[in-house]
Each structure stands twice: as C-alpha cells, then as structure tokens.
XYZ file of C-alpha atoms in Angstrom:
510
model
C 0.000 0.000 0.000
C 1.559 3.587 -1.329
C 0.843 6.044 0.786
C 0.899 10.078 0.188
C 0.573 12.665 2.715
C 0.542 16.329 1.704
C 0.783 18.686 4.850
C 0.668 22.474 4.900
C 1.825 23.396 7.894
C 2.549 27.035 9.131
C 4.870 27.828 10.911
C 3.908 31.692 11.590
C 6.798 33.880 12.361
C 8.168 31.227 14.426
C 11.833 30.278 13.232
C 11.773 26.361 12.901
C 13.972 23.908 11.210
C 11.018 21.565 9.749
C 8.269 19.215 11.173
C 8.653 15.427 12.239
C 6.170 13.598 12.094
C 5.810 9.392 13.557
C 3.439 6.553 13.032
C 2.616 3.563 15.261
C 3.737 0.182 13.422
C 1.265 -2.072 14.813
C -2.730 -1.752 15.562
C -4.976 -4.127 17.431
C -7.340 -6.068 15.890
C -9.423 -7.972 18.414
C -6.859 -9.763 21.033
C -4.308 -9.974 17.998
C -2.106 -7.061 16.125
C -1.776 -6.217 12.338
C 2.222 -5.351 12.258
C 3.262 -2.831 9.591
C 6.163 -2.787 8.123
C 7.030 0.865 6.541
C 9.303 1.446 4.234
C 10.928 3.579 0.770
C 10.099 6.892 2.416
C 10.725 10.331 0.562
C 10.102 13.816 1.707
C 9.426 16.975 -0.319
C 9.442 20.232 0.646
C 7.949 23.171 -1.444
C 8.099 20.976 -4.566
C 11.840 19.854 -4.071
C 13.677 17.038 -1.722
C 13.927 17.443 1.667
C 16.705 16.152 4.510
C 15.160 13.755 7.025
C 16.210 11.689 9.601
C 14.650 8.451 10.056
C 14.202 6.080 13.396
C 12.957 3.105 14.354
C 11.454 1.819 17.587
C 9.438 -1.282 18.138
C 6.183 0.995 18.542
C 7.091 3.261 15.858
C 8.691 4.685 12.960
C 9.875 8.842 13.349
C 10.785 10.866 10.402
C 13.006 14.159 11.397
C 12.126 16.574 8.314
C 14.440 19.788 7.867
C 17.891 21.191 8.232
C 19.381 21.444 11.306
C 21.074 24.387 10.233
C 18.817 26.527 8.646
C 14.961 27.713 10.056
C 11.919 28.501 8.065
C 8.901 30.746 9.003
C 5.454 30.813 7.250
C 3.383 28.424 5.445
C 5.136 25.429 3.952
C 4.486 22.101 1.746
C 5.669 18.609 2.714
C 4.753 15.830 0.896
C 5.641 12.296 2.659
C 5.711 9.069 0.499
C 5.864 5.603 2.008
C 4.768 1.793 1.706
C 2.954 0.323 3.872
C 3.325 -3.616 4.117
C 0.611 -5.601 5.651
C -1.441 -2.613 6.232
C -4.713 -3.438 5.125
C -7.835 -5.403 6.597
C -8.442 -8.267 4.767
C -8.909 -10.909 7.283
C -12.553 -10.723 7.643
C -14.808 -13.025 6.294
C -17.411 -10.889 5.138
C -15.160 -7.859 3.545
C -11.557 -6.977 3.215
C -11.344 -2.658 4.712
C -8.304 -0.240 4.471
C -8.826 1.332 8.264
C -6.641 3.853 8.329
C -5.578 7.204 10.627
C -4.647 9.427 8.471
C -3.738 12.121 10.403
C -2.693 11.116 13.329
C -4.327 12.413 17.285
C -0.964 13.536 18.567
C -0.705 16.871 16.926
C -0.176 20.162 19.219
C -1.586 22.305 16.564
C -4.961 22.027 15.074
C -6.167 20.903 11.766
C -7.870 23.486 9.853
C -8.844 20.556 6.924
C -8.070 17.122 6.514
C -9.012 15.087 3.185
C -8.384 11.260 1.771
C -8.589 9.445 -1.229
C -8.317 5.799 -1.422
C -7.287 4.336 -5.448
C -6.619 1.451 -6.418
C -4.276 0.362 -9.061
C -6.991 -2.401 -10.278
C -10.626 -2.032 -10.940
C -11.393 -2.760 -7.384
C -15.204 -2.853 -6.028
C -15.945 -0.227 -3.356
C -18.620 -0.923 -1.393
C -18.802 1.430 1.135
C -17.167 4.410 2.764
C -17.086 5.403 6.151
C -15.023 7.901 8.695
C -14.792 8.979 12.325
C -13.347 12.686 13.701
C -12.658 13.406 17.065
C -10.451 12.388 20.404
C -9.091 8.985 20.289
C -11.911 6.383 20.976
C -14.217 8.661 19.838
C -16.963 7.866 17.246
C -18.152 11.340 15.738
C -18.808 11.497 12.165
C -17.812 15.542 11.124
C -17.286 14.013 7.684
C -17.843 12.903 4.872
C -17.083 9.719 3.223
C -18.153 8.909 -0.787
C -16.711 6.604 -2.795
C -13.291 6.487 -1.265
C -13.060 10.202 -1.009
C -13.161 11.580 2.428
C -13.282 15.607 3.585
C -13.368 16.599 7.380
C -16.700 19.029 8.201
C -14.897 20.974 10.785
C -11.196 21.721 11.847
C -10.021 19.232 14.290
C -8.245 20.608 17.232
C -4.679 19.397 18.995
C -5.386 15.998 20.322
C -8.149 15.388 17.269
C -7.840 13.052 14.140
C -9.641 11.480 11.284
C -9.739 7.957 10.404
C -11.230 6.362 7.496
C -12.634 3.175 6.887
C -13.020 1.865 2.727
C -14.657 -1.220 2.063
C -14.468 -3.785 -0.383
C -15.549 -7.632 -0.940
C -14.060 -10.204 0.511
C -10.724 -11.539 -1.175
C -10.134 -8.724 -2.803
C -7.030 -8.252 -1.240
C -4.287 -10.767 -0.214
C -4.832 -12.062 3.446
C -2.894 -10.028 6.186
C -0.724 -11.672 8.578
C -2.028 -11.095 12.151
C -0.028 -11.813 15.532
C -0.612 -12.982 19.202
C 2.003 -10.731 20.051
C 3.130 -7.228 19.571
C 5.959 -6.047 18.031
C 8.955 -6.426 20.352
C 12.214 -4.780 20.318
C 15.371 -6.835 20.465
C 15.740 -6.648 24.589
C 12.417 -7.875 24.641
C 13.174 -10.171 22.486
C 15.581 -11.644 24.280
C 13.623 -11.748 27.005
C 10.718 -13.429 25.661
C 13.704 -15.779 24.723
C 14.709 -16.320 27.610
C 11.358 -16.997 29.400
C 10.719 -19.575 26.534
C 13.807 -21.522 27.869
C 14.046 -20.379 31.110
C 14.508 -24.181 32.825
C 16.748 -24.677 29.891
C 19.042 -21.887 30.312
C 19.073 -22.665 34.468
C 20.446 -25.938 34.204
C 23.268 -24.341 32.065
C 23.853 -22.040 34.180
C 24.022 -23.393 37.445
C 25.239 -26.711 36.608
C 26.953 -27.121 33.191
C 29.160 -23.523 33.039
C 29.622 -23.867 36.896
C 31.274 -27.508 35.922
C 33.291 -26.007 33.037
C 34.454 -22.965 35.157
C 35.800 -25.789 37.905
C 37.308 -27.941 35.429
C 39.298 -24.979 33.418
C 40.703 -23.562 36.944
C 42.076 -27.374 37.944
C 43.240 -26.927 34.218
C 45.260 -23.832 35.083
C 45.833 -23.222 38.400
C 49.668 -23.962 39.266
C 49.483 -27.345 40.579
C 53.356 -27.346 41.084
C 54.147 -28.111 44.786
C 57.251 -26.964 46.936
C 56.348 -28.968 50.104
C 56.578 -27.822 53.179
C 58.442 -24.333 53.606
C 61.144 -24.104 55.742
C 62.022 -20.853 58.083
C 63.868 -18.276 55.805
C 66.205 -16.475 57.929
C 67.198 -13.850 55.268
C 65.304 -11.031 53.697
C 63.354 -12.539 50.456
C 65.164 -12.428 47.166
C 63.759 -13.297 43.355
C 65.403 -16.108 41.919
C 68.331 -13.735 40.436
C 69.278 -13.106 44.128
C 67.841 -9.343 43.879
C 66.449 -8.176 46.871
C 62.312 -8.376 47.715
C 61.515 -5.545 48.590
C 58.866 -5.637 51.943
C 56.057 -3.846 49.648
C 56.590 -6.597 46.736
C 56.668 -9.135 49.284
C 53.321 -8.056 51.193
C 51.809 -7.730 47.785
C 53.254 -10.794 46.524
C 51.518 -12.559 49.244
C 48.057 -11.252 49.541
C 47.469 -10.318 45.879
C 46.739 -6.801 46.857
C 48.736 -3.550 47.914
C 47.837 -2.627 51.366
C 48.146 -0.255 53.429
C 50.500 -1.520 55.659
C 52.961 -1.986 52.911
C 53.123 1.086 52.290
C 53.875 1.870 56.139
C 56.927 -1.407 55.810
C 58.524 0.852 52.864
C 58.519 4.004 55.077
C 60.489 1.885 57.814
C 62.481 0.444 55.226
C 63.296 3.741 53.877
C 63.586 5.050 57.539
C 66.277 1.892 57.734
C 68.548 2.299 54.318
C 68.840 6.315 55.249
C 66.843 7.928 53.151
C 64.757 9.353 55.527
C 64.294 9.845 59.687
C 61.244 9.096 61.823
C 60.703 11.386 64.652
C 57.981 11.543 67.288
C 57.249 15.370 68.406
C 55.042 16.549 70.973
C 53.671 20.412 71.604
C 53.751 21.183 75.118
C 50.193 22.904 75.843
C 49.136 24.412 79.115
C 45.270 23.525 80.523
C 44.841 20.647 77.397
C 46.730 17.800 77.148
C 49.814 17.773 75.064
C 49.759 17.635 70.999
C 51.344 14.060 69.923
C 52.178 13.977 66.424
C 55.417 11.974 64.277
C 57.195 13.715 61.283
C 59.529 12.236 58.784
C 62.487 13.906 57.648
C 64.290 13.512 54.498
C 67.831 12.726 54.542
C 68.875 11.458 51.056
C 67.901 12.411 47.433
C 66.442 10.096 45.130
C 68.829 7.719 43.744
C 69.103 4.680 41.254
C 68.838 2.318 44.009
C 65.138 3.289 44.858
C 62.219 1.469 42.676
C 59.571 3.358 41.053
C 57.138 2.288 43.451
C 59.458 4.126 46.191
C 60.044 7.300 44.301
C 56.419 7.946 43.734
C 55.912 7.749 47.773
C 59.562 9.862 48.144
C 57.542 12.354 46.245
C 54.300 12.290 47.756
C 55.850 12.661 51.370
C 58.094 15.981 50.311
C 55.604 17.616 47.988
C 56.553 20.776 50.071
C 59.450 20.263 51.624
C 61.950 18.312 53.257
C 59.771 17.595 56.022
C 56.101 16.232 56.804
C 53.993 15.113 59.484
C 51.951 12.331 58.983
C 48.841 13.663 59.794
C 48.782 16.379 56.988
C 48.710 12.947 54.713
C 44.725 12.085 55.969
C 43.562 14.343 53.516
C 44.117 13.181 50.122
C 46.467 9.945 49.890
C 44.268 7.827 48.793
C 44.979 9.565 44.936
C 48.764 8.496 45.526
C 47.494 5.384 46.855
C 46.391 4.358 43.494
C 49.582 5.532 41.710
C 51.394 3.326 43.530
C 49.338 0.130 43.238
C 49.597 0.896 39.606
C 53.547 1.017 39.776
C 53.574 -2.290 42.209
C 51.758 -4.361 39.854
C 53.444 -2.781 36.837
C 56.722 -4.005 38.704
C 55.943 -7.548 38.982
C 54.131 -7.964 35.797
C 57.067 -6.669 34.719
C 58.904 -9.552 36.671
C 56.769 -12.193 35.418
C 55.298 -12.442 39.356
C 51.908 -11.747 38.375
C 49.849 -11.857 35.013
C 47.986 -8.814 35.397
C 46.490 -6.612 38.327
C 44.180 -8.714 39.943
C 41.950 -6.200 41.503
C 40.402 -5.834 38.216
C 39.951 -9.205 37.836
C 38.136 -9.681 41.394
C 36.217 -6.553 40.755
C 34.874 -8.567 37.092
C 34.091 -11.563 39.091
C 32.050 -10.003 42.088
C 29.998 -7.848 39.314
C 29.656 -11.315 37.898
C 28.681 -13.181 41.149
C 26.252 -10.066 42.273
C 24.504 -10.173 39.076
C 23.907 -14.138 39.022
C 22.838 -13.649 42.875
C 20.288 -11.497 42.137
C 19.611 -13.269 38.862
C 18.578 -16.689 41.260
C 21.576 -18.332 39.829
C 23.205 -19.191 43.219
C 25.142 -22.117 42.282
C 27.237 -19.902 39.371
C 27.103 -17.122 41.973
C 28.990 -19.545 44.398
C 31.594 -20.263 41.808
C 32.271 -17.006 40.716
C 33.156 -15.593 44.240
C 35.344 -18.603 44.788
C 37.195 -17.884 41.452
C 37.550 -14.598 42.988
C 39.536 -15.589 45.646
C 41.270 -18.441 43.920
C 42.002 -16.031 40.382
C 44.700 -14.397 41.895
C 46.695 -13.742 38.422
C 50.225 -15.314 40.237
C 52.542 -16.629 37.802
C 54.488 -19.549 38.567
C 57.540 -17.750 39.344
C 55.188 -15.884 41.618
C 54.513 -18.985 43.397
C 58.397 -20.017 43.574
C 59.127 -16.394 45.274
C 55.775 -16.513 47.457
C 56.969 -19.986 48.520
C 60.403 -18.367 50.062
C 57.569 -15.650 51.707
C 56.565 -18.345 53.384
C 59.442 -19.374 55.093
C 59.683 -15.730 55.997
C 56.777 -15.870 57.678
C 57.281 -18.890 59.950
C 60.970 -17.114 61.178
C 58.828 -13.753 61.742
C 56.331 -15.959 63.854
C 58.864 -17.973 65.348
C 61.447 -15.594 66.699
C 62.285 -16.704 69.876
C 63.508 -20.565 68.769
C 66.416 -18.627 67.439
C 67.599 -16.488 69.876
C 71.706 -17.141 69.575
C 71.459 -17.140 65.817
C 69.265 -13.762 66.223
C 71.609 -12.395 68.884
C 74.940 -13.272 66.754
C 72.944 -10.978 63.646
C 71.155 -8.496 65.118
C 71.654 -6.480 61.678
C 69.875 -8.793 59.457
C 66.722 -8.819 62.158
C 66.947 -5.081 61.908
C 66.373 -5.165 58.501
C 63.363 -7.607 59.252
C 61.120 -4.899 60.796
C 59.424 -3.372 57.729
C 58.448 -7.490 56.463
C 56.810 -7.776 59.746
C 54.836 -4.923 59.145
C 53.975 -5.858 55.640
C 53.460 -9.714 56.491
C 51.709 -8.617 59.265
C 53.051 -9.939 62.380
C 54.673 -6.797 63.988
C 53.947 -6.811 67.295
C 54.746 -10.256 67.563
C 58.005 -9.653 65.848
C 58.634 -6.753 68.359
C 57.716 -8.365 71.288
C 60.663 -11.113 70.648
C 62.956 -8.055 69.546
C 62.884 -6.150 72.810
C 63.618 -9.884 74.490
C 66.511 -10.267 72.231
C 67.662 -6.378 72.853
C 65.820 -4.129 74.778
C 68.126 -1.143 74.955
C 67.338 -0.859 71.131
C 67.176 2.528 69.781
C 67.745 3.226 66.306
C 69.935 6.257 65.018
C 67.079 6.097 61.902
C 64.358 7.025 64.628
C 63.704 9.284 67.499
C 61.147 9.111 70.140
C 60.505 11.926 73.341
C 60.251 8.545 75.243
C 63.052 7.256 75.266
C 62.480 4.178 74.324
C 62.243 2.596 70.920
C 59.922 0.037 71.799
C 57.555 2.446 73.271
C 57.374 4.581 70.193
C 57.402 2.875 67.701
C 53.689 1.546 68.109
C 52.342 5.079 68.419
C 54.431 5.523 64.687
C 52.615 2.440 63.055
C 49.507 3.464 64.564
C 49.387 7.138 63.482
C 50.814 5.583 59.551
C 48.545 3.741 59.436
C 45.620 6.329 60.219
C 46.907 8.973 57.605
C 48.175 6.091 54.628
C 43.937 6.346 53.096
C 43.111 3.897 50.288
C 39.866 5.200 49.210
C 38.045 8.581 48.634
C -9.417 -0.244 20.051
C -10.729 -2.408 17.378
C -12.428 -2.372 13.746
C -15.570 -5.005 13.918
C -16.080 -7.630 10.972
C -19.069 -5.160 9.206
C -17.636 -1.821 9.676
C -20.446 -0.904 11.708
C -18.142 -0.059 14.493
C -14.987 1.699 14.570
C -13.616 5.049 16.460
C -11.179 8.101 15.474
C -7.801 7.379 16.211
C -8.270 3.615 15.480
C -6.711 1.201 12.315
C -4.042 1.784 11.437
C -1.750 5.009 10.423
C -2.420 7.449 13.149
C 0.778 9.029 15.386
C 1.055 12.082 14.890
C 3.994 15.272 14.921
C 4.705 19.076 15.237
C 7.812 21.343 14.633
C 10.993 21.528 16.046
C-alpha cells in the first residue's frame, strides 16, 4: 500500500527547522495485532527534496524533516511518500477494509482541513465508505465519506484526528498476517527468549558452566608443589638473588597492595637512610599535650630506589623536606592508586603476576552479584570462589611466594632462634618493615625487645626514650593517615472510532 501525505503546515513567524512527524507500526485487531512494516520513504518540501532523519522503535517509525542548520517561518508544503506492508484489513470473512488514521491524534496544533482518497491500481469494487473525527476512541462522524473520497466538516483541534474506513468484498485483497504478540524490540526479544527456555538456560547455568568454570581452573591453576616451607632467615630475594623488597613481598603474598605496605617501605626507607622518623610533641598548658610523628628527608632520590618508592619519596616531600603524617589524611588515597599501579606494573614486569588482579576480582564479584540477584546461586557460588582463587600469580610468583613463606614462619617464630638472632642483630633489623607488611609486627617486636631491649635506632627518634615504646604510636598514626579510598475495527464496519486502524501518530515542529 503507497501512501501520500501532503501537509501544509505554518509555521507563523516562528523560526523552525522543519516538522517530524511518527506513526505507530502495529494496531490491534481484536486480542491480535496487524504489524506494519514501513518502508521507501521520501520527503518533499515546497516541490523539491527534503533532509530527514529516520528512526525506528518497536512501537514506531519517526521521520526528522528539515535542516538542522537553517529555520523557516510561514506556510510550507511537505509531501511524505511511504509503503505500507501488511497494512490493510483483509482478514474478515465478510469484507476486506483499508482502516486507516490518516492524520494522526498527537498533533499540538490544530487541523484546519483534513481530506483522503483511497485508489486502487486495479478495478477494485468499493462498497462502502465510512469515517470517524474526534479524540481517540471517539466515534463522531464531522465528515464525509463517498466513494473512497473523504473531507473533514470541521477543523479538528490538537489531540483530534480522522480515520477512514473503505470497504471492499471479501478476497479482494491478499490475506494479512495477524499476531498474538506485539511487536517487540530486540531486549524484549531476548527476554521473551529467555522466558521460553528459562529451565533450559538454568540448568546451564548453574550446573553445566559452573562444571566447566571448575574444570578450566584445575586446568590452570599452578598445581606445582614446593612442600613444606622451611624458616627463611634472610630477607626474600627473586630467583636472580635481587632483593624483595617488603612492599613486593606483602603484595606478593596477599594479591593486593595494602596499606600496611606502604607503612613497611617508610620503615624500610627510615632503615637504608633515606629518611628519619621522629615523634614530636607540643607542650600545651590547661589541654593535654599535641602528639604527632614527622619524617624527615635525609637522602635524594637515587638509582637504588624502585619506582614504586620514588612515587611515595615524592608524595611525602611535595613541600618540603619535612612532613607530618597527619597532613597525609587528607588526600592519599589519589597516591594510593599511583602506587598500586607502579607495584603491579613491577611484577608484571617480573613475570610475578599476570595482570592486576583487583580488576579481575572486581569482574568476578559484578559477575557473582549479578547471578545472585539473577537466582543463579550455584554460578554465583563459583564465581566468588574464582575470585579468591584467580589471583593472576605466575608460577615464578609462586616459587618467590613460597620463600615468603618461610619468611613468615621465622617472623612468627622468633624466639627458637635467639643465639642465631643475637649473633645478627643487623639482618633482624632489617626484618622490621616485612613484619609490618606480612603482618606480624607486634609479635616480631615483642621477641625483639627480648633479644635487645636497649634498642634505639639512630634512623628514629622518640621523646620517650624508648624505641619500643614509640614505635607503636608511629605504626599506629601511619597507618591512620596512609587512606586507600576517597481499540478495534468489527467484521461489518459498523463499528470503529477516530484514532483507530491503522496510520495514526502524529507530529509538530521543532
């Protein structure tokens, strides 16, 4: 079916770039739907072609008409050609009927006259003519309707249309395809996919990709064993004998940066001389004294420093030589995230890790939320277990965590090796800032101040006194200020309404 529609429309004085004007693809017929399919369309303005933009939706199709940069005023000409598949009534047993809206109810301006003419390019029978003006739903008859010619008796008004009913025997048309459903867009779709093999698609998910996603991680997971480790009384070193440094190592061993790594690199720093921890305290009268700690930069930055260790050097003397740690509360947490991208960057680099896996975890709880809530708790399950397990550790990463390990059990296990502590006090010196990272400080110091409890470090002072009864108030305050986060037509045409058939929609200016 061709279709023609010639609109004057007036825009006044008002500057406008053209009209649009839309049209519903579907109409209901009974408890089914007659879906349209339009197509072919041309535009003319004023007697020549006109720009248009053209959209689709799964209720209708939208034509844009005009430039979008140039305006118009005053009375104007468009002329819209389409065709119209599967647009006209010939499912009925008693007569086929082109029901059609031809202008549309969803106008904002009125129409002063509205006309139709229905041809055929055979010698079709009409047997009747009928139309309907008004509000959608509404059955008025200001018109007329003769022999497939149609003229509205009054101007309709915004929200007002004119739809037009021509009748002619049955079979004079090919039959129309009518659906159960209505048109869908592709989510819905999906959906209606979906719901169609919804027991289906639950057994896949929640027992044959749960499988698969077990079987591939026993695939690939590092099933190389070391045994049991044995108590490593030397700082960690890679397999080149280059020295772990107590950040790497932390990381290494949790799969994450954390804070207190970052607090076991400012000891370490504090311990190789680059910088000096002091504890100050402001004498106040009436209010109790002002406790704060300040570290103090002794050396410049040097080749023997790691990237990961010149981006904190830099934080901590943004201003100076100089800083308290409680001026860092405010906005670490931005160099926080520099330097878990230069940690990971490291060891990828080293061939310790595969890739950051905090992006990785992040993937797989979106993952495991999303089935959750999608009542897929058995994939759920697995994907928060990969989580954990999916660390991204290479299996050099495993060989060097391994020798963390044995770390560990000497940190935990100081005081079986008292004489062989006592004998090298300097090596257990240099053990402090893996305590802190591995976390088993205060253990570590407890069996420290057995094995020397006159300590006191030339690397940090204390208005104490004592090293032992400083230091804690250090870590604590580090690790305070180290942040990590900021209608239908009836089978006689007795019936029918304005706004009803198809056609319809409707438009304005823009």
């Amino acid at each position: 079916m061709n279709i023609t529609e010639s609109i004057i429309y007036d825009f006044e004085k008002d500057a406008r770039h053209g009209i649009f004007r839309y049209i519903p693809t579907f109409s209901k017929i009974g408890d089914l739907y007659r879906i349209i399919k339009i197509r072919d369309a041309e535009v003319i303005r004023d007697g020549e072609e006109e720009k248009f933009e053209e959209t689709k939706d799964s209720e209708k199709i939208s034509f844009k008409i005009g430039d979008p940069d140039r305006t118009i005023t005053g009375p104007h000409t468009y002329r819209i050609s389409y065709v119209i598949e599967n647009g006209i009534g010939s499912n009925y047993a008693s007569h086929d009927e082109i029901y059609w809206n031809i202008t549309g109810n969803d106008w904002p301006a009125n129409i002063e006259k509205a006309t139709a003419r229905v041809i055929t390019s055979f010698d079709a029978v009409h047997t009747g003519s009928l139309c309907f003006t008004g509000y959608s739903g509404e059955k008025e008859q200001n018109c007329t309707g003769i022999n497939g010619e149609f003229d509205s008796a009054v101007p309709l008004t915004s929200g007002e249309g004119m739809t037009i009913v021509e009748i002619f025997p049955a079979g004079t048309f090919p039959k129309s395809i009518l659906s159960k459903d209505p048109p869908m867009s592709a989510g819905q779709k999906i959906g209606a996919l979906i719901l169609k093999y919804v027991g289906l698609i639950y057994l896949l998910l929640n027992v044959l990709l749960p499988g698969l996603l077990i079987l591939w991680y026993q695939k690939k997971k590092n099933k190389k064993r070391f045994g049991a480790p044995s108590v490593n009384f030397d700082t960690p070193e890679d397999l080149s004998g280059k020295r772990i440094t107590p950040a790497e190592a932390g990381t290494i061993d949790t799969a994450r940066l954390e804070r207190d790594d970052i607090v076991a690199t400012i000891f370490d720093l504090a311990i190789r001389r680059y910088i000096r921890l002091e504890e100050i305290k402001t004498v106040r009268k009436l209010i109790p004294d002002a406790k704060d700690q300040k570290i103090v930069k002794l050396k410049d930055l040097d080749e023997k420093l790691n990237d990961f260790e010149k981006v904190l050097m830099r934080r901590l003397f943004v201003s100076g030589d100089e800083v308290k740690t409680s001026s860092l509360k405010k906005d670490f947490y931005v160099t926080f995230e520099s330097l878990e991208e230069e940690m990971f960057k490291d060891l990828v680099k080293k061939g310790y890790y595969v890739k950051n896996p905090k992006n990785q975890r992040a993937l797989l709880a979106v993952l495991g939320m999303m089935a959750l809530f999608t009542g897929n708790i058995i994939l759920a399950i697995v994907l928060f277990w990969l989580g954990k397990k999916l660390i991204g550790r290479t299996k050099l990463g495993d060989e060097v965590d391994f020798r963390i390990d044995g770390l560990k059990l000497f940190l935990k296990g100081m005081d079986r090796n008292y004489k062989w502590q006592a004998e090298k006090f300097y090596t257990v010196e240099q053990m402090i800032p893996y305590a802190v990272s591995l976390g088993y400080i205060e253990k570590f110091m407890g069996q420290m101040k057995i094995l020397k409890p006159d300590y006191n470090p030339t690397w940090y002072s204390g208005y104490l006194g004592s090293f032992y009864g400083s230091y804690a108030g250090f870590y604590s305050s580090m690790s305070s200020s180290v942040t990590t986060s900021a209608s239908s037509s009836s089978s006689g045409s007795s019936g029918g309404s304005s706004g009803g058939g198809g056609g319809g929609g409707g438009g304005g200016s823009w």
